[in-house]
Amino acid sequence: MSYIPGQPVTAVQRVEIHKLRQGENLILGFSIGGGIDQDPSQNPFSEDKTDKGIYVTRVSEGGPAEIAGLQIGDKIMQVNGWDMTMVTHDQARKRLTKRSEEVVRLLVTRQSLQKAVQQSMLS
Amino acid sequence: MDTESTYSGYSYYSSHSKKSHRQGSLLFFRERTRERHKSPRNKDGRGSEKSVTIQPPTGEPLLGNDSTRTEEVQDDNWGETTTAITGTSEHSISQEDIARISKDMEDSVGLDCKRYLGLTVASFLGLLVFLTPIAFILLPPILWRDELEPCGTICEGLFISMAFKLLILLIGTWALFFRKRRADMPRVFVFRALLLVLIFLFVVSYWLFYGVRILDSRDRNYQGIVQYAVSLVDALLFIHYLAIVLLELRQLQPMFTLQVVRSTDGESRFYSLGHLSIQRAALVVLENYYKDFTIYNPNLLTASKFRAAKHMAGLKVYNVDGPSNNATGQSRAMIAAAARRRDSSHNELYYEEAEHERRVKKRKARLVVAVEEAFIHIQRLQAEEQQKAPGEVMDPREAAQAIFPSMARALQKYLRITRQQNYHSMESILQHLAFCITNGMTPKAFLERYLSAGPTLQYDKDRWLSTQWRLVSDEAVTNGLRDGIVFVLKCLDFSLVVNVKKIPFIILSEEFIDPKSHKFVLRLQSETSV
């Protein structure tokens, strides 16, 4: 998302998701795509087609993620403090679905946020 | 049949105004009536034509009366009326034939002396060269035998080696030089002439030396004389090697590509050649022309001129500004007006061609079916069965004549519509049919010769219309080939334009790819729901 190397990404949002228990599993209600072992050029949400980060590809209706304010197309950069910009797809999945955690705090960024920040900086 | 065309009504105007008379006067009228009845296409269309009474045109035929008389006897309708063998064949003399015959007559005398002069000079020189070493070793014993030193085994060994070398030289010369001339070239063949001069000088210088040093002074050392003769034979073998390299080997490596385009229909081919002179390259092109290019058919070319003439016709230039003879201005005005003029000739062309295609395909379908049905009746008789039915056994020619009438009409119609009827006479078709039956070919194999135009060699020699050629070139024809040379080979009716291009210098380098380095990964885009 307009990533300039060496500069911190400023347009970020923190999202706190409380996992929902469904039978045996704890679900969060969204789907992820991307990872360093995946093909970044097929990612429809990324601005930069070489970006191998983890993106939210689908948010299920009424799920915990939607309630918490996660939107489709968001890039997840941290999960509970763990970095998600340089992980494989499977590692990302594991970090999100730890059975011991009931709450996950995500650091996400999205393009609309970026634009809003830029506009406010200009004006 | 050069003005016969099956395009639309324009053919009527043009052939009518040309006053050309051919044997196909019958044919000409038939084509016209067929073109007029375009829509009601019934199978008995030819029946209506039979009721037309034809008078041959009253203009004088070009070649005298005997040929026209024989023509009226022969019925061009052999497809429909033949049940018995009549053995006629088509003779059609057109204007081109007249010109060709007259030209043939004037070219055949007088120029053969040039051909034979070269031959006699070369053979005389060859004989002289061959007999020289023998003379060298025979003359001393004849002239001054008593004074010669005896020379034992060494001389005999030298005699044997000289005999074998002479034999090898003889065989080599026979193989290389005594071949039938395949062409008549306009200019002398430079390399051959150079070699003859070289040999001549060489032999003369040897004789000179021999005459002065040996004959005059009556040298006694016979071994030396024999060695001298052997050295002559060695040198002759080396000259023979030089001849092989110059005449045969040098042109083998391809250096140039020649593009040959026929001027009438644009058919083109490419040939690769080495270093040759222009006249030899022309010879190679012509030898390949007869087997690669389809036969030149003048009947296929007449339509475009009519279209173009009609496009420009009807435009007249009037000068309203007073008398000024500006010819270029007038012609430019005409061209501009013709270009701006909105005519629909492209439309007509498109629909004509579509209609023609359709008709050709229909006739082809009928032809294929007729031939297949005809071929079913023929069966090869096995050897054992030959004694059983002696009455009906036929040889291939009779078998061909038996099944020919059933397919003759369809074949003739197809040849007419593809305008090939001049190139296949009934006799040639029967021969081909007998040939196919003998060799057990399928109907499709028999038909292939008629469905597509073949190379010139496939047809009868009098249909070729291309046997005398003239070479037109800016440079001397004995110069070697170079990139960018264009020369033209002209025949009576058309010409072949030859463009020489150099084969580019190829830079080839090597790249090594380790076979173990072929590794692959899967690139996915998976989506996991959490």
Tab-separated table of N, CA, C and O in Angstrom, chain A residues 13-82:
chain	number	residue	atom	x	y	z
A	13	GLN	N	-4.782	0.744	10.921
A	13	GLN	CA	-5.930	0.666	11.827
A	13	GLN	C	-5.770	-0.586	12.670
A	13	GLN	O	-5.315	-1.615	12.192
A	14	ARG	N	-6.135	-0.464	13.904
A	14	ARG	CA	-6.062	-1.650	14.755
A	14	ARG	C	-7.445	-2.241	14.899
A	14	ARG	O	-8.398	-1.536	15.171
A	15	VAL	N	-7.520	-3.527	14.675
A	15	VAL	CA	-8.811	-4.212	14.707
A	15	VAL	C	-8.713	-5.330	15.731
A	15	VAL	O	-7.751	-6.104	15.726
A	16	GLU	N	-9.703	-5.391	16.596
A	16	GLU	CA	-9.690	-6.423	17.627
A	16	GLU	C	-10.839	-7.375	17.362
A	16	GLU	O	-11.993	-6.968	17.326
A	17	ILE	N	-10.509	-8.631	17.119
A	17	ILE	CA	-11.551	-9.606	16.782
A	17	ILE	C	-11.668	-10.603	17.909
A	17	ILE	O	-10.670	-11.189	18.357
A	18	HIS	N	-12.919	-10.820	18.355
A	18	HIS	CA	-13.174	-11.854	19.354
A	18	HIS	C	-13.662	-13.086	18.619
A	18	HIS	O	-14.664	-13.034	17.910
A	19	LYS	N	-12.947	-14.164	18.838
A	19	LYS	CA	-13.274	-15.353	18.063
A	19	LYS	C	-14.592	-15.947	18.517
A	19	LYS	O	-14.958	-15.894	19.691
A	20	LEU	N	-15.294	-16.535	17.610
A	20	LEU	CA	-16.585	-17.147	17.891
A	20	LEU	C	-16.406	-18.658	17.976
A	20	LEU	O	-15.749	-19.258	17.149
A	21	ARG	N	-17.030	-19.251	18.949
A	21	ARG	CA	-16.864	-20.695	19.083
A	21	ARG	C	-17.959	-21.396	18.301
A	21	ARG	O	-19.131	-21.167	18.489
A	22	GLN	N	-17.535	-22.239	17.420
A	22	GLN	CA	-18.521	-23.009	16.649
A	22	GLN	C	-18.162	-24.474	16.796
A	22	GLN	O	-17.337	-25.003	16.075
A	23	GLY	N	-18.799	-25.139	17.734
A	23	GLY	CA	-18.471	-26.550	17.955
A	23	GLY	C	-17.072	-26.667	18.502
A	23	GLY	O	-16.734	-26.100	19.533
A	24	GLU	N	-16.226	-27.333	17.747
A	24	GLU	CA	-14.847	-27.550	18.197
A	24	GLU	C	-13.954	-26.358	17.867
A	24	GLU	O	-12.889	-26.202	18.450
A	25	ASN	N	-14.334	-25.571	16.873
A	25	ASN	CA	-13.390	-24.589	16.323
A	25	ASN	C	-13.718	-23.183	16.765
A	25	ASN	O	-14.845	-22.853	17.112
A	26	LEU	N	-12.693	-22.372	16.709
A	26	LEU	CA	-12.837	-20.945	16.933
A	26	LEU	C	-12.691	-20.267	15.583
A	26	LEU	O	-11.641	-20.345	14.941
A	27	ILE	N	-13.722	-19.630	15.124
A	27	ILE	CA	-13.611	-19.020	13.797
A	27	ILE	C	-13.571	-17.509	13.914
A	27	ILE	O	-14.076	-16.919	14.868
A	28	LEU	N	-12.958	-16.897	12.934
A	28	LEU	CA	-12.867	-15.448	12.903
A	28	LEU	C	-13.809	-14.835	11.865
A	28	LEU	O	-14.110	-13.662	11.940
A	29	GLY	N	-14.178	-15.606	10.844
A	29	GLY	CA	-15.144	-15.089	9.863
A	29	GLY	C	-14.531	-14.317	8.711
A	29	GLY	O	-15.129	-13.385	8.203
A	30	PHE	N	-13.346	-14.646	8.315
A	30	PHE	CA	-12.846	-14.036	7.074
A	30	PHE	C	-11.870	-15.010	6.427
A	30	PHE	O	-11.490	-16.023	7.012
A	31	SER	N	-11.473	-14.719	5.188
A	31	SER	CA	-10.519	-15.568	4.467
A	31	SER	C	-9.310	-14.736	4.096
A	31	SER	O	-9.413	-13.535	3.817
A	32	ILE	N	-8.176	-15.417	4.109
A	32	ILE	CA	-6.939	-14.711	3.758
A	32	ILE	C	-6.347	-15.288	2.476
A	32	ILE	O	-6.599	-16.427	2.100
A	33	GLY	N	-5.577	-14.463	1.830
A	33	GLY	CA	-4.839	-14.913	0.651
A	33	GLY	C	-3.472	-14.268	0.674
A	33	GLY	O	-3.253	-13.253	1.341
A	34	GLY	N	-2.540	-14.828	-0.080
A	34	GLY	CA	-1.205	-14.243	-0.158
A	34	GLY	C	-0.213	-14.997	0.698
A	34	GLY	O	-0.538	-15.977	1.341
A	35	GLY	N	1.005	-14.526	0.666
A	35	GLY	CA	2.076	-15.184	1.400
A	35	GLY	C	3.320	-15.224	0.536
A	35	GLY	O	3.241	-15.045	-0.684
A	36	ILE	N	4.473	-15.470	1.187
A	36	ILE	CA	5.695	-15.395	0.375
A	36	ILE	C	5.840	-16.602	-0.536
A	36	ILE	O	6.649	-16.594	-1.464
A	37	ASP	N	5.042	-17.647	-0.319
A	37	ASP	CA	5.132	-18.793	-1.220
A	37	ASP	C	4.036	-18.764	-2.291
A	37	ASP	O	3.851	-19.725	-3.014
A	38	GLN	N	3.325	-17.647	-2.376
A	38	GLN	CA	2.236	-17.570	-3.341
A	38	GLN	C	2.631	-16.629	-4.483
A	38	GLN	O	3.653	-15.952	-4.434
A	39	ASP	N	1.750	-16.599	-5.508
A	39	ASP	CA	2.012	-15.772	-6.683
A	39	ASP	C	1.401	-14.390	-6.463
A	39	ASP	O	0.181	-14.253	-6.435
A	40	PRO	N	2.211	-13.350	-6.262
A	40	PRO	CA	1.639	-12.043	-5.919
A	40	PRO	C	0.907	-11.381	-7.084
A	40	PRO	O	0.070	-10.501	-6.860
A	41	SER	N	1.184	-11.802	-8.307
A	41	SER	CA	0.568	-11.094	-9.427
A	41	SER	C	-0.915	-11.397	-9.542
A	41	SER	O	-1.638	-10.714	-10.251
A	42	GLN	N	-1.396	-12.435	-8.851
A	42	GLN	CA	-2.806	-12.773	-8.959
A	42	GLN	C	-3.639	-12.122	-7.875
A	42	GLN	O	-4.830	-12.383	-7.764
A	43	ASN	N	-3.019	-11.304	-7.069
A	43	ASN	CA	-3.736	-10.698	-5.957
A	43	ASN	C	-4.554	-9.517	-6.473
A	43	ASN	O	-3.990	-8.553	-6.978
A	44	PRO	N	-5.871	-9.578	-6.340
A	44	PRO	CA	-6.651	-8.469	-6.893
A	44	PRO	C	-6.669	-7.228	-6.019
A	44	PRO	O	-7.053	-6.161	-6.463
A	45	PHE	N	-6.249	-7.361	-4.767
A	45	PHE	CA	-6.413	-6.232	-3.852
A	45	PHE	C	-5.164	-5.403	-3.714
A	45	PHE	O	-5.215	-4.297	-3.212
A	46	SER	N	-4.040	-5.933	-4.108
A	46	SER	CA	-2.813	-5.191	-3.823
A	46	SER	C	-2.581	-4.132	-4.873
A	46	SER	O	-2.919	-4.282	-6.044
A	47	GLU	N	-1.998	-3.019	-4.445
A	47	GLU	CA	-1.648	-1.947	-5.373
A	47	GLU	C	-0.390	-2.320	-6.124
A	47	GLU	O	-0.256	-2.114	-7.310
A	48	ASP	N	0.549	-2.863	-5.403
A	48	ASP	CA	1.830	-3.247	-5.971
A	48	ASP	C	1.799	-4.751	-6.199
A	48	ASP	O	1.647	-5.515	-5.243
A	49	LYS	N	1.912	-5.177	-7.435
A	49	LYS	CA	1.712	-6.590	-7.717
A	49	LYS	C	2.884	-7.472	-7.314
A	49	LYS	O	2.903	-8.646	-7.613
A	50	THR	N	3.879	-6.904	-6.659
A	50	THR	CA	4.927	-7.783	-6.139
A	50	THR	C	4.807	-7.919	-4.624
A	50	THR	O	5.692	-8.455	-3.970
A	51	ASP	N	3.728	-7.391	-4.100
A	51	ASP	CA	3.555	-7.410	-2.651
A	51	ASP	C	3.099	-8.798	-2.216
A	51	ASP	O	2.063	-9.288	-2.654
A	52	LYS	N	3.900	-9.441	-1.344
A	52	LYS	CA	3.569	-10.810	-0.953
A	52	LYS	C	2.947	-10.880	0.428
A	52	LYS	O	3.048	-11.907	1.105
A	53	GLY	N	2.305	-9.814	0.811
A	53	GLY	CA	1.715	-9.820	2.148
A	53	GLY	C	0.390	-10.570	2.208
A	53	GLY	O	-0.129	-11.045	1.194
A	54	ILE	N	-0.170	-10.626	3.389
A	54	ILE	CA	-1.418	-11.363	3.612
A	54	ILE	C	-2.575	-10.385	3.458
A	54	ILE	O	-2.593	-9.317	4.077
A	55	TYR	N	-3.520	-10.730	2.647
A	55	TYR	CA	-4.657	-9.851	2.373
A	55	TYR	C	-5.949	-10.547	2.754
A	55	TYR	O	-6.075	-11.766	2.679
A	56	VAL	N	-6.906	-9.734	3.094
A	56	VAL	CA	-8.231	-10.280	3.404
A	56	VAL	C	-8.998	-10.380	2.100
A	56	VAL	O	-9.196	-9.392	1.385
A	57	THR	N	-9.406	-11.595	1.754
A	57	THR	CA	-10.076	-11.779	0.472
A	57	THR	C	-11.582	-11.887	0.593
A	57	THR	O	-12.292	-11.753	-0.388
A	58	ARG	N	-12.074	-12.177	1.776
A	58	ARG	CA	-13.524	-12.332	1.916
A	58	ARG	C	-13.859	-12.151	3.379
A	58	ARG	O	-13.118	-12.611	4.252
A	59	VAL	N	-14.945	-11.469	3.620
A	59	VAL	CA	-15.394	-11.314	5.012
A	59	VAL	C	-16.807	-11.853	5.076
A	59	VAL	O	-17.674	-11.413	4.319
A	60	SER	N	-17.032	-12.821	5.943
A	60	SER	CA	-18.368	-13.430	5.981
A	60	SER	C	-19.335	-12.521	6.745
A	60	SER	O	-18.952	-11.826	7.695
A	61	GLU	N	-20.586	-12.556	6.293
A	61	GLU	CA	-21.603	-11.645	6.818
A	61	GLU	C	-21.912	-11.958	8.276
A	61	GLU	O	-22.181	-13.090	8.646
A	62	GLY	N	-21.874	-10.946	9.053
A	62	GLY	CA	-22.259	-11.126	10.454
A	62	GLY	C	-21.229	-11.836	11.299
A	62	GLY	O	-21.478	-12.131	12.469
A	63	GLY	N	-20.054	-12.107	10.704
A	63	GLY	CA	-19.049	-12.810	11.487
A	63	GLY	C	-18.285	-11.847	12.398
A	63	GLY	O	-18.449	-10.631	12.314
A	64	PRO	N	-17.451	-12.401	13.228
A	64	PRO	CA	-16.698	-11.571	14.180
A	64	PRO	C	-15.809	-10.528	13.484
A	64	PRO	O	-15.617	-9.428	13.997
A	65	ALA	N	-15.289	-10.870	12.327
A	65	ALA	CA	-14.414	-9.919	11.641
A	65	ALA	C	-15.204	-8.722	11.158
A	65	ALA	O	-14.759	-7.573	11.283
A	66	GLU	N	-16.402	-8.973	10.645
A	66	GLU	CA	-17.194	-7.854	10.143
A	66	GLU	C	-17.615	-6.944	11.285
A	66	GLU	O	-17.619	-5.726	11.159
A	67	ILE	N	-17.968	-7.608	12.394
A	67	ILE	CA	-18.374	-6.824	13.553
A	67	ILE	C	-17.223	-5.959	14.026
A	67	ILE	O	-17.401	-4.795	14.395
A	68	ALA	N	-16.040	-6.495	13.971
A	68	ALA	CA	-14.885	-5.739	14.467
A	68	ALA	C	-14.445	-4.671	13.504
A	68	ALA	O	-13.627	-3.808	13.849
A	69	GLY	N	-14.954	-4.696	12.279
A	69	GLY	CA	-14.610	-3.624	11.357
A	69	GLY	C	-13.566	-3.982	10.323
A	69	GLY	O	-13.003	-3.091	9.673
A	70	LEU	N	-13.310	-5.291	10.129
A	70	LEU	CA	-12.345	-5.680	9.102
A	70	LEU	C	-13.042	-5.592	7.747
A	70	LEU	O	-14.205	-5.961	7.606
A	71	GLN	N	-12.346	-5.106	6.755
A	71	GLN	CA	-12.959	-4.983	5.431
A	71	GLN	C	-12.200	-5.830	4.419
A	71	GLN	O	-11.034	-6.156	4.605
A	72	ILE	N	-12.907	-6.118	3.329
A	72	ILE	CA	-12.273	-6.927	2.282
A	72	ILE	C	-11.194	-6.083	1.605
A	72	ILE	O	-11.343	-4.876	1.427
A	73	GLY	N	-10.055	-6.689	1.328
A	73	GLY	CA	-8.964	-5.967	0.687
A	73	GLY	C	-7.940	-5.438	1.658
A	73	GLY	O	-6.954	-4.827	1.251
A	74	ASP	N	-8.165	-5.633	2.932
A	74	ASP	CA	-7.198	-5.138	3.915
A	74	ASP	C	-5.945	-5.973	3.886
A	74	ASP	O	-5.994	-7.178	3.675
A	75	LYS	N	-4.833	-5.320	4.160
A	75	LYS	CA	-3.586	-6.067	4.300
A	75	LYS	C	-3.286	-6.195	5.781
A	75	LYS	O	-3.232	-5.199	6.499
A	76	ILE	N	-3.069	-7.420	6.216
A	76	ILE	CA	-2.792	-7.670	7.631
A	76	ILE	C	-1.287	-7.609	7.835
A	76	ILE	O	-0.533	-8.352	7.205
A	77	MET	N	-0.867	-6.715	8.713
A	77	MET	CA	0.576	-6.573	8.887
A	77	MET	C	1.089	-7.196	10.175
A	77	MET	O	2.240	-7.618	10.248
A	78	GLN	N	0.228	-7.210	11.209
A	78	GLN	CA	0.662	-7.855	12.451
A	78	GLN	C	-0.520	-8.590	13.042
A	78	GLN	O	-1.661	-8.146	12.927
A	79	VAL	N	-0.259	-9.678	13.708
A	79	VAL	CA	-1.292	-10.393	14.464
A	79	VAL	C	-0.736	-10.617	15.852
A	79	VAL	O	0.243	-11.329	16.031
A	80	ASN	N	-1.384	-9.957	16.791
A	80	ASN	CA	-0.931	-10.052	18.189
A	80	ASN	C	0.554	-9.776	18.316
A	80	ASN	O	1.255	-10.416	19.092
A	81	GLY	N	1.023	-8.834	17.559
A	81	GLY	CA	2.423	-8.480	17.648
A	81	GLY	C	3.330	-9.265	16.730
A	81	GLY	O	4.478	-8.866	16.500
A	82	TRP	N	2.864	-10.338	16.213
A	82	TRP	CA	3.696	-11.116	15.282
A	82	TRP	C	3.570	-10.518	13.876
A	82	TRP	O	2.506	-10.149	13.429
